[in-house]
Coordinates of C-alpha atoms in Angstrom, one line a residue:
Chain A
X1 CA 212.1 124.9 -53.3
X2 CA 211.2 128.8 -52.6
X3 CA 211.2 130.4 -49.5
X4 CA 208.0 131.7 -48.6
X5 CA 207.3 135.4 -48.4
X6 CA 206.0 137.1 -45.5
X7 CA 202.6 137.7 -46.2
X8 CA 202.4 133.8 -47.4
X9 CA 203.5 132.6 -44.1
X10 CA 201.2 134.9 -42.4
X11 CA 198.4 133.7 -44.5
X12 CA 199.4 130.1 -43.8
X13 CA 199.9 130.2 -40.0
X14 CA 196.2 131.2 -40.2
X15 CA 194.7 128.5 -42.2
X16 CA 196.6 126.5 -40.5
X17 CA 195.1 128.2 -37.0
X18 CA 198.8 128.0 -35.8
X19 CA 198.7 130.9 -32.7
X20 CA 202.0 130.6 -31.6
X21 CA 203.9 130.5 -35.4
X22 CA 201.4 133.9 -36.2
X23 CA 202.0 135.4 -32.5
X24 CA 205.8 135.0 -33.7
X25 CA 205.5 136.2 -37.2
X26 CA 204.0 139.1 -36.2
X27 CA 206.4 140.3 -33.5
X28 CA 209.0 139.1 -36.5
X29 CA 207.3 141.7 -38.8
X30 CA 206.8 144.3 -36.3
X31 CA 210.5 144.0 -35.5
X32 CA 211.6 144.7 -39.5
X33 CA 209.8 148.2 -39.0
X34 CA 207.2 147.1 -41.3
X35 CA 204.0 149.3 -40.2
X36 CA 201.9 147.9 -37.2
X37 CA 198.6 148.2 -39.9
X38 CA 200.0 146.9 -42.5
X39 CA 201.1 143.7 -40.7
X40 CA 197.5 143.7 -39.3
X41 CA 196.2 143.6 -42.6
X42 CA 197.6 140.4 -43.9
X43 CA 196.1 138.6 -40.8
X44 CA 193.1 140.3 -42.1
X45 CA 193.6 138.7 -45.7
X46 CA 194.2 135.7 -44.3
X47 CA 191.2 135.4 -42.2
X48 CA 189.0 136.4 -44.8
X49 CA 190.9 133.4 -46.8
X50 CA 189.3 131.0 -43.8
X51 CA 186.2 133.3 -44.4
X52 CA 186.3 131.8 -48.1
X53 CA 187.3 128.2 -47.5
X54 CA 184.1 128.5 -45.0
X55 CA 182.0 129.4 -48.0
X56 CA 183.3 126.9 -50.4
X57 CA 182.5 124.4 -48.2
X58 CA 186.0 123.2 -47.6
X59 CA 186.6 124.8 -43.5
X60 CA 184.2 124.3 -41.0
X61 CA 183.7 125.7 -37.3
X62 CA 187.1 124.1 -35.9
X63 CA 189.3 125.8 -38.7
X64 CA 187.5 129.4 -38.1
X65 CA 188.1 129.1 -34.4
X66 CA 191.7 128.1 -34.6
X67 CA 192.2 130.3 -37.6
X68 CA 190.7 133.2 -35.5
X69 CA 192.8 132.6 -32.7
X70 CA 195.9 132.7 -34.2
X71 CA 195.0 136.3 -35.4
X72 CA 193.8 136.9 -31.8
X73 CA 197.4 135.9 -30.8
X74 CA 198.5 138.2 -33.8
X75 CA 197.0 140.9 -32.1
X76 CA 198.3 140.9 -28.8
X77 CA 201.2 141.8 -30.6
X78 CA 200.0 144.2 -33.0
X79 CA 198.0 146.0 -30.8
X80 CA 200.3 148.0 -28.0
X81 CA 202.9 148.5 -31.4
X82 CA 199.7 150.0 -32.9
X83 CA 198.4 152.0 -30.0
X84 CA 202.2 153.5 -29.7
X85 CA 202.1 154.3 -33.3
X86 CA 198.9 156.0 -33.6
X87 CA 198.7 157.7 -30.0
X88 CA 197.2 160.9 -31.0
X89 CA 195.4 160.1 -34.2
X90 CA 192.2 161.7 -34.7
X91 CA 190.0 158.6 -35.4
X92 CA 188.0 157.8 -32.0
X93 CA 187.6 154.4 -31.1
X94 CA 184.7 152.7 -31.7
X95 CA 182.9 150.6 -29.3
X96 CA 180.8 147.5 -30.0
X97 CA 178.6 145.5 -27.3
X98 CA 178.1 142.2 -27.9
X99 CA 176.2 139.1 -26.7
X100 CA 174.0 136.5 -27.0
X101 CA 170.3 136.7 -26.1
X102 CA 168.3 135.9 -23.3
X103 CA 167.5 132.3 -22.9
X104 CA 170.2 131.5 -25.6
X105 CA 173.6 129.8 -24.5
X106 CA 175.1 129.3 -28.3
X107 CA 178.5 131.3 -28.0
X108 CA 180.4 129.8 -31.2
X109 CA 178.8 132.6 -33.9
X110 CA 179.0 135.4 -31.2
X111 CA 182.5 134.9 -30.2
X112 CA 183.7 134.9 -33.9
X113 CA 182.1 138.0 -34.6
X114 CA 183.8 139.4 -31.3
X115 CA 187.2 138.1 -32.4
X116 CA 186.4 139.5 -36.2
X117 CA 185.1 142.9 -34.6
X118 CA 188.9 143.2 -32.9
X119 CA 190.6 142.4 -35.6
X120 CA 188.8 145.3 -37.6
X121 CA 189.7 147.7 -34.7
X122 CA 187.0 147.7 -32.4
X123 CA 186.9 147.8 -28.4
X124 CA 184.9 144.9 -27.9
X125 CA 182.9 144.6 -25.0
X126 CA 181.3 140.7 -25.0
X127 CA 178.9 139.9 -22.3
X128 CA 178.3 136.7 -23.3
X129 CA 175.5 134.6 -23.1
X130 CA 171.7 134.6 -22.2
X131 CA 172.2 138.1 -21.6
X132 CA 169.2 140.3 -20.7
X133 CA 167.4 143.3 -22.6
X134 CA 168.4 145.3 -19.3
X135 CA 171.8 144.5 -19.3
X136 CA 172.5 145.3 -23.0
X137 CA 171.4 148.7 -22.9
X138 CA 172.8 148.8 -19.8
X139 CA 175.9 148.0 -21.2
X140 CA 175.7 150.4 -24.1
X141 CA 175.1 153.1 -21.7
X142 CA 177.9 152.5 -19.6
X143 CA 180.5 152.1 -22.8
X144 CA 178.8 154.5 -24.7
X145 CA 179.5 152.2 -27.7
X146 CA 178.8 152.9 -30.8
X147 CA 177.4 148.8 -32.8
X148 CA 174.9 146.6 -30.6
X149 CA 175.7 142.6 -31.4
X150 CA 172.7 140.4 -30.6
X151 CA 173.1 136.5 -31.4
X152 CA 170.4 133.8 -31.4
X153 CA 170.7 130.4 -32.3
X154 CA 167.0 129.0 -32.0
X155 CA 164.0 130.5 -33.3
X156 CA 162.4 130.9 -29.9
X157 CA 165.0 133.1 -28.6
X158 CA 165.3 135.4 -31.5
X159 CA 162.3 137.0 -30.5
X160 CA 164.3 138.4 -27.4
X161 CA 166.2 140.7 -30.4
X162 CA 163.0 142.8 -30.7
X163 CA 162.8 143.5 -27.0
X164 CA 166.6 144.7 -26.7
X165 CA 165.9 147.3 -29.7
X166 CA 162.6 148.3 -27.7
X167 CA 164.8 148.7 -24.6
X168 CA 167.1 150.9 -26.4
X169 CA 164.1 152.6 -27.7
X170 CA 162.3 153.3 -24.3
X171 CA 166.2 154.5 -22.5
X172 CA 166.6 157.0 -25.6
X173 CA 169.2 155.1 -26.6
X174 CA 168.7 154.3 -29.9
X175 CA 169.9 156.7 -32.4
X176 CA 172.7 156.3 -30.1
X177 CA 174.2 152.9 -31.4
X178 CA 173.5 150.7 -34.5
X179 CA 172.2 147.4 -34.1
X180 CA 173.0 144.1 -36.1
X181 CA 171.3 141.0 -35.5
X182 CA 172.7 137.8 -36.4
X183 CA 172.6 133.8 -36.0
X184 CA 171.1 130.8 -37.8
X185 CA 167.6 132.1 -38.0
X186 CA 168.0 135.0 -38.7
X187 CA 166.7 136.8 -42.4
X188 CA 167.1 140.1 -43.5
X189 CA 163.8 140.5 -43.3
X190 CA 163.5 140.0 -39.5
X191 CA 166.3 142.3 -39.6
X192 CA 164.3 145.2 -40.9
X193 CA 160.8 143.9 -38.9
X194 CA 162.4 144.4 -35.9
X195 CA 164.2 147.5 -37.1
X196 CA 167.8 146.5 -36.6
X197 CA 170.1 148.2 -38.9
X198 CA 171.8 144.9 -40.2
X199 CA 172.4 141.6 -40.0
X200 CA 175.0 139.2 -42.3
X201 CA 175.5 135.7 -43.1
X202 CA 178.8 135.2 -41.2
X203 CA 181.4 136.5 -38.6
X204 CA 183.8 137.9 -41.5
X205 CA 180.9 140.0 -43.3
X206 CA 179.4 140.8 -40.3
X207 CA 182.5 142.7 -39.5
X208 CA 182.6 144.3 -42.9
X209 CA 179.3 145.4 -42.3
X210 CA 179.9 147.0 -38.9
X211 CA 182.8 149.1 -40.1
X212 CA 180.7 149.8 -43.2
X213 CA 178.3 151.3 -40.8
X214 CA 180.2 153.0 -38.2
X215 CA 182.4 154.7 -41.0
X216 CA 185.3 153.0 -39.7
Chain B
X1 CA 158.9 116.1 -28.3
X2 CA 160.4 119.2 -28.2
X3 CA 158.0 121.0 -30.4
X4 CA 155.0 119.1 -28.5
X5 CA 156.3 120.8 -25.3
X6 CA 156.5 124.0 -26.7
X7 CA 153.2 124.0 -27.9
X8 CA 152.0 122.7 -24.1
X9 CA 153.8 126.1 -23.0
X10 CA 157.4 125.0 -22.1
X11 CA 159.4 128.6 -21.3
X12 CA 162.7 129.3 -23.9
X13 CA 165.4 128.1 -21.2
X14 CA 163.6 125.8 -19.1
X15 CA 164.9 121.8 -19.1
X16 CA 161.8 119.7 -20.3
X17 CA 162.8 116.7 -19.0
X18 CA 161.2 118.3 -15.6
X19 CA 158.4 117.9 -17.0
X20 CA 158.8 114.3 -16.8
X21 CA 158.1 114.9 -12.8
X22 CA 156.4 118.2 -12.9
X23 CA 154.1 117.3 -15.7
X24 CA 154.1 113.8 -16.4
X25 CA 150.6 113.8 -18.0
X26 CA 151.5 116.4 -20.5
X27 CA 154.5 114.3 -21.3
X28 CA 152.2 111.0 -21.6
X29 CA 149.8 112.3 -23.9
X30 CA 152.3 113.4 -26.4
X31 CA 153.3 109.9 -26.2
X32 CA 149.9 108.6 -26.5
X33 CA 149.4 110.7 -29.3
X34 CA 152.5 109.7 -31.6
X35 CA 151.6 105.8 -30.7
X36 CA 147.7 106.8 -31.6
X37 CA 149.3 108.6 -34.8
X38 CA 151.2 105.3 -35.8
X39 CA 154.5 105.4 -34.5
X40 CA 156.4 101.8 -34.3
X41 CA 158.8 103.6 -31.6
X42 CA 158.6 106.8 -29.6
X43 CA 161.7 108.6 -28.3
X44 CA 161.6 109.4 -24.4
X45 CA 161.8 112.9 -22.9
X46 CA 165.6 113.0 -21.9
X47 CA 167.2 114.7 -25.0
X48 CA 169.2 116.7 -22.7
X49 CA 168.6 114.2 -19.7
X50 CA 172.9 114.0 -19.5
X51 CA 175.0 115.8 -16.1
X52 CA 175.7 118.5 -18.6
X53 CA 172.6 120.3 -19.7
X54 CA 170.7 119.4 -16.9
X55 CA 173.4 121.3 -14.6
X56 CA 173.1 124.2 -17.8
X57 CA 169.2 124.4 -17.8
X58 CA 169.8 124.5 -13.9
X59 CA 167.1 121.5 -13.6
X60 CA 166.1 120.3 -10.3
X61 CA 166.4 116.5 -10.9
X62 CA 169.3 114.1 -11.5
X63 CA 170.0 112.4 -14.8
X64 CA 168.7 108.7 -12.7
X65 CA 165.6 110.9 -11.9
X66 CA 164.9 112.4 -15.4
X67 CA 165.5 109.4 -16.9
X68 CA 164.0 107.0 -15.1
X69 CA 160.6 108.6 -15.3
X70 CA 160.9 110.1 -18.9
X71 CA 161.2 105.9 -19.5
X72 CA 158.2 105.3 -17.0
X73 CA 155.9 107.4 -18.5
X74 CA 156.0 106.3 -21.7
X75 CA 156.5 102.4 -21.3
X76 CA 153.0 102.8 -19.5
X77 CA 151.3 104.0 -22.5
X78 CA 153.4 101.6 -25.0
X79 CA 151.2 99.3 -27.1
X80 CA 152.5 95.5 -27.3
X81 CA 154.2 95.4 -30.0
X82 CA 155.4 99.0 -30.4
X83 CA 159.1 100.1 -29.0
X84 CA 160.3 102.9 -26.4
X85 CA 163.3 104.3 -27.2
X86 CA 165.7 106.1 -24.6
X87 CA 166.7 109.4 -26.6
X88 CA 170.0 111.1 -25.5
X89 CA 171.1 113.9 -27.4
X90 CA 174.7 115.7 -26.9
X91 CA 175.9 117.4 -24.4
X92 CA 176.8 120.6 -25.6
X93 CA 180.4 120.5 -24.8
X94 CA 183.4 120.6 -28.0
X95 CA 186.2 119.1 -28.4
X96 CA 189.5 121.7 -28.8
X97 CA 189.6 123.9 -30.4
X98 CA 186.2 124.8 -29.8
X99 CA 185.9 123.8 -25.8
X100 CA 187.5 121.4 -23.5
X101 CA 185.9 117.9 -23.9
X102 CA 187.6 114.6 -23.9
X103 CA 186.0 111.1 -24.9
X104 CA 186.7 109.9 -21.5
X105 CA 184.8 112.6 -19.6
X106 CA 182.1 111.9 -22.8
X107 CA 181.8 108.2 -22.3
X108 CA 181.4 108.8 -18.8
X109 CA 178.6 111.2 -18.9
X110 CA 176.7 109.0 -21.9
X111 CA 177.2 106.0 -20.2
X112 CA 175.4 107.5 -16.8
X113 CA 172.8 108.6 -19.0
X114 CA 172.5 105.1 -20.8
X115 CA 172.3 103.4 -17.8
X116 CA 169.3 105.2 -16.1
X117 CA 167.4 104.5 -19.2
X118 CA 168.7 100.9 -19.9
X119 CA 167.7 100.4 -16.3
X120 CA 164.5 101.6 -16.3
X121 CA 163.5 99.4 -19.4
X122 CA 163.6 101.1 -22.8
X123 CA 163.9 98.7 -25.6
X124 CA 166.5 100.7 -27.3
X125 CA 168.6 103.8 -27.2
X126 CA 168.3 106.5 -29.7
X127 CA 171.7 108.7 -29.7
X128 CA 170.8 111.7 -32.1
X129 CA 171.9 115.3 -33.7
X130 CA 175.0 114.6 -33.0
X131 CA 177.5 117.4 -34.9
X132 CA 180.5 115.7 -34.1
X133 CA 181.7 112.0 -34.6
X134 CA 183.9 112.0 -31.7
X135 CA 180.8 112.7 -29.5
X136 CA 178.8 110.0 -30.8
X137 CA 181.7 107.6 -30.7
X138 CA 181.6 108.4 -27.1
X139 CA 178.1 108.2 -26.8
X140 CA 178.1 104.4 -28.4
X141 CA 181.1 103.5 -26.7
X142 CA 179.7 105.2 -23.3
X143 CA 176.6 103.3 -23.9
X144 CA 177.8 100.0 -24.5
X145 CA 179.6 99.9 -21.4
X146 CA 176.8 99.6 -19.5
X147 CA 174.1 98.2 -21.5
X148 CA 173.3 95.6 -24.4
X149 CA 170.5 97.5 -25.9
X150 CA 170.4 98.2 -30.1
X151 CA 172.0 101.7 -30.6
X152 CA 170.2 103.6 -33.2
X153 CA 172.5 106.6 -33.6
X154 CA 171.7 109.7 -35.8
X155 CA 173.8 112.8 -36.9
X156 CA 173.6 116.2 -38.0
X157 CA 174.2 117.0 -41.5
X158 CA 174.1 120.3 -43.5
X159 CA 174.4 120.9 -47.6
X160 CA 177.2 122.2 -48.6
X161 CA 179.0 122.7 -51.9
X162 CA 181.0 119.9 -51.8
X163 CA 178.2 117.6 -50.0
X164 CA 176.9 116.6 -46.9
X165 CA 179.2 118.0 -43.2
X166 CA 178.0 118.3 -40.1
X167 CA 179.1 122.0 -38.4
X168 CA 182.3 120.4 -37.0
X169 CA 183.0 118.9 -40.6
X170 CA 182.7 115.4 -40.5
X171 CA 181.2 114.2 -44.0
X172 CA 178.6 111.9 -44.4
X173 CA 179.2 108.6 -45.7
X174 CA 183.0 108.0 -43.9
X175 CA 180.6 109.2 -40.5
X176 CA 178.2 106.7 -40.6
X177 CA 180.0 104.1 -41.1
X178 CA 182.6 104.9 -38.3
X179 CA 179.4 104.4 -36.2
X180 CA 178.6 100.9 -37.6
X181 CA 181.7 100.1 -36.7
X182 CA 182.0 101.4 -32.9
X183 CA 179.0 98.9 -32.3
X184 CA 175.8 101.0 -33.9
X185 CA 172.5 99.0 -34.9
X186 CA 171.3 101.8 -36.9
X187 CA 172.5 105.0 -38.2
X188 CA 171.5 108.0 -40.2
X189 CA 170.8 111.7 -39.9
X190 CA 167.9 114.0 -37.9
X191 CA 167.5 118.0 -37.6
X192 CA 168.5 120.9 -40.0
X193 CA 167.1 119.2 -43.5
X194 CA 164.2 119.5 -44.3
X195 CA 161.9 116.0 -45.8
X196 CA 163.6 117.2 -49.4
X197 CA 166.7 117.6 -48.9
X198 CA 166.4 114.4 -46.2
X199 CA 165.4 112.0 -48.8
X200 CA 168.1 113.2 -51.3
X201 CA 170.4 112.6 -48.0
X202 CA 169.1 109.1 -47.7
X203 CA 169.1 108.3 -51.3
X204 CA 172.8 108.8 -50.5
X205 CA 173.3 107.0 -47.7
X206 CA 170.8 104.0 -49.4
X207 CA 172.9 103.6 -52.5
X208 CA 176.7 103.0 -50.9
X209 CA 175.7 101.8 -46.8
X210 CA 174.5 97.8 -46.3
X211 CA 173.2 99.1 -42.9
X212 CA 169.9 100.2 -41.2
X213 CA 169.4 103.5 -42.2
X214 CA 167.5 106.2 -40.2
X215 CA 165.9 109.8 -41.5
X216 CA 164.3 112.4 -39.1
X217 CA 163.6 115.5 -41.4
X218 CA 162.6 118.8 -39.7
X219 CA 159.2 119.9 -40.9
X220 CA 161.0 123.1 -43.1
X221 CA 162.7 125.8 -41.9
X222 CA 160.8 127.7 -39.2
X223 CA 159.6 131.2 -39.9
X224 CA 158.6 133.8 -37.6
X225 CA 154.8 134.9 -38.3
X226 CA 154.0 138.3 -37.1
X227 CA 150.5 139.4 -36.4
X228 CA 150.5 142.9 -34.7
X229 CA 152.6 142.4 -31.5
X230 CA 152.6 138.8 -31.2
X231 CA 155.0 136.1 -32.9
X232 CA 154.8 132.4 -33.8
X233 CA 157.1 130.3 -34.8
X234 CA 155.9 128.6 -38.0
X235 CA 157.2 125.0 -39.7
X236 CA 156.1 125.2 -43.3
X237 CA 155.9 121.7 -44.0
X238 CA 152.3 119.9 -43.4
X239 CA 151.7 115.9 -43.1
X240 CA 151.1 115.5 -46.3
X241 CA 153.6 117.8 -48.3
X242 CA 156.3 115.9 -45.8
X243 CA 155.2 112.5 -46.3
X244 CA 154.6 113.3 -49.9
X245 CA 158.3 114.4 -50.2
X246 CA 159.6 111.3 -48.3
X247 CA 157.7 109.2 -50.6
X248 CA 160.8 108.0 -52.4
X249 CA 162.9 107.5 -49.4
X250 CA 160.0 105.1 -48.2
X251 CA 160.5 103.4 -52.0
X252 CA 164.0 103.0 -51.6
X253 CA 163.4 100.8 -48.5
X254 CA 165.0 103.4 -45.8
X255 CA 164.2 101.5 -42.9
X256 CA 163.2 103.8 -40.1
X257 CA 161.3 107.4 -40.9
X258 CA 160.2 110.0 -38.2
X259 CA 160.0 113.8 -37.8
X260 CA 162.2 116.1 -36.2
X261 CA 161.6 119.6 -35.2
X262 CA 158.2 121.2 -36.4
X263 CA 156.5 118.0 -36.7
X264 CA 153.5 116.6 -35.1
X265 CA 151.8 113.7 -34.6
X266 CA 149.9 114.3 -37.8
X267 CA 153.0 114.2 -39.8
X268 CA 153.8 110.8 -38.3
X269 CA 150.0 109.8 -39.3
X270 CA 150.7 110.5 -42.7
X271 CA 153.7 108.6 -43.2
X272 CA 151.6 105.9 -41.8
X273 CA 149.1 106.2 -44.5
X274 CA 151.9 106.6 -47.3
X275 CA 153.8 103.7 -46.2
X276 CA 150.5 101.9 -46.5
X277 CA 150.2 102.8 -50.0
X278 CA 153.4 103.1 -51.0
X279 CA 154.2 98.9 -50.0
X280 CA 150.7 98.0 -51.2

């Protein structure tokens, strides 16, 4: 029988939504002076594995959220070791506000995108549910982030979308920040109706996207 | 129901079981309608009547309250020989490693619920869109603690790939019958298909289950119709295209048919008619 390899047992600890076995491997890795990025991005390649298994049909929501959580855990590793070995670099960090919309108390969708959004290198600021128009500009004032996050679940609550990017609008903000939009009803065409700047099918392209579009 | 209320200018948010004491005549004219339309059984206004989402939707009433005169209203408007169902939905709470919930705090909350409709005399309880099995199992088990009434229980199913899961990934066939055997009358699916992909769901379920099947179909996925400023909310599928497409299911002898969200009396009216003509 072969021993596994590093990255395997990374990979695994994350399908297998194992938080303690990738909290260790990671403070394992970090401790055989592999690179604090380089350890961050096999949790990365195995998340997007989940990401596939999800597509295929095969994972469903309680094997993303474990499988997230163990790179969560991951990261509370990774993260100081990073910050220590990057302390200087020029690349500023970006900020990304995130939430669900008013009237709306579906977290599952938003909180993977938060967790996906981390992992990718974000500061994440996630206000959570039935959040108001006011409060998310609010928010992106305060933070000065640079992504907007707006979830809805229910076709009656999506509408609330189109308010926060007329908020933004009205407080100047809006060439400020970029906006994705996601959830179960939402198309790409509401998307661009509402003049979003995005949206995606899922938490791990929806975090492709948002580094697409913030040049990270 | 929910679509009905809507319609009657229930607010994004608000609980609409309050209506069932705010508005009690809005609530008994939907009911009148559907039994007018056709139906053999009409679901109660207490979806979300549980501890849970009435404490979410910060409603004013208890689940006894609620319950008691969603169950009222529409026993008074119930033909002889037609049924009133007591409709509990979930509660919104997840198992780990999505949330917190355990089946003994479930049972506890569906058996509350199942006794303020038991007790206020509906013929029947009608546990649906349930996403997770261990939540329905509850919801039977909760139920049957504290009542004798047929369980007609009903899940949540999507497409995928590989066939049909509900979100948490319970598959279809193996789900169902875990229900038959925790003590359900009837089971099936409701929500998220629409009468299509429904009636390929049942033609499933028909082939391999010996037990009383049940289909709620949405009426198509809604859409979001703009004109100018204002939005509506817009379910593609009229009475007849979603009878039309149920035609088989009601062929294949499923036994009980209804319409989830985006239908309307009228779609319930045409699966009247069809049923006429399709057992003629």
């Amino acid at each position: 029988m072969s021993t596994k390899t590093v990255e395997e047992r990374i990979r695994d600890a994350v399908l297998d939504g194992d938080a303690d076995l990738a909290r260790e491997l990671a403070g394992e890795a970090l401790k055989s002076e592999t690179p604090p990025r380089q350890i961050l991005n096999l949790y990365i390649a195995g998340i997007r594995e989940v990401g596939r298994l999800w597509e295929e049909g095969e994972f469903f929501l309680p094997e993303l959220v474990s499988g997230a959580e163990a790179v969560m855990a991951a990261l509370d590793v990774i993260n100081p070791a990073m910050s220590e070995s990057e302390s200087g670099a020029d690349s500023e960090e970006q900020v990304a506000v995130i939430g669900t919309v008013q009237g709306d108390v579906h977290d599952i969708g938003k909180s993977l995108v938060s967790n996906m959004l981390m992992a990718r290198g974000f500061e994440v600021i996630d206000l959570g549910t039935d959040v108001s128009a006011d409060k998310f500009v609010d928010a992106v004032e305060e933070h000065r982030a640079t992504l907007l996050g707006l979830s809805a679940l229910l076709t009656t609550t999506m509408l609330a979308q189109k308010s926060v990017i007329e908020k933004l609008a009205e407080r100047g903000l809006r060439e400020k920040v970029r906006v994705l939009v996601g959830g179960a009803p939402v198309t790409a065409k509401w998307a661009e109706e509402i003049g979003a700047d995005g949206t995606a099918e899922d938490a791990f392209s929806a975090a492709d996207l948002a580094c697409k579009i913030v040049g990270l | 129901m929910g679509s009905q209320l809507l319609a009657a200018g229930l607010a994004a948010g608000e609980a609409p079981e309050e209506w069932n004491l705010d508005r009690p005549d809005v609530v008994s004219g939907i009911h009148r309608a559907y039994f007018d339309a056709g139906s053999d059984v009409v679901q109660t206004n207490t979806f979300g009547g549980n501890r849970v989402r009435l404490a979410e939707t910060k409603c004013l009433y208890s689940v006894e309250e609620v319950c008691r005169a969603g169950a009222t209203i529409a026993k008074e408007v119930q033909p002889d020989d037609r049924m009133v169902a007591g409709d509990m939905g979930p509660t919104g709470l997840s198992f780990p490693p999505l949330g917190q919930a355990d089946e003994k705090e479930l049972e506890d909350i569906f058996a509350e619920q199942a006794a303020a409709l038991a007790g206020a005399g509906v013929d029947l309880l009608s546990i649906e869109t349930m996403s997770d099995i261990r939540e329905a199992v509850a919801a039977i088990t909760g139920a049957k603690s504290v009542c004798d009434l047929p369980l007609v229980v009903s899940m949540t199913f999507r497409k995928t790939r590989r066939g049909h899961f509900t979100i948490m990934g319970d598959p279809l066939l193996p789900s169902l019958q875990s229900l038959l055997d925790s003590g359900a009358s009837a089971v099936g699916a409701n929500c998220t298909l629409s009468s299509n992909d429904m009636c390929a769901l049942a033609q499933e379920v028909n082939n391999s289950s010996a037990g009383i099947i049940i289909i709620q179909p949405n009426a198509g996925e809604p859409q979001i119709v703009t004109d100018g400023d204002s939005h509506e909310i817009h379910y593609p599928e009229g009475p007849d295209e979603f009878a039309s497409n149920l035609r088989p299911a009601i062929q294949a002898g499923v036994d009980i048919i209804g319409g989830c969200c985006g239908t309307e009396p009228g779609h319930i009216s045409a699966l009247a008619r069809m049923r006429e003509k399709t057992t003629q």
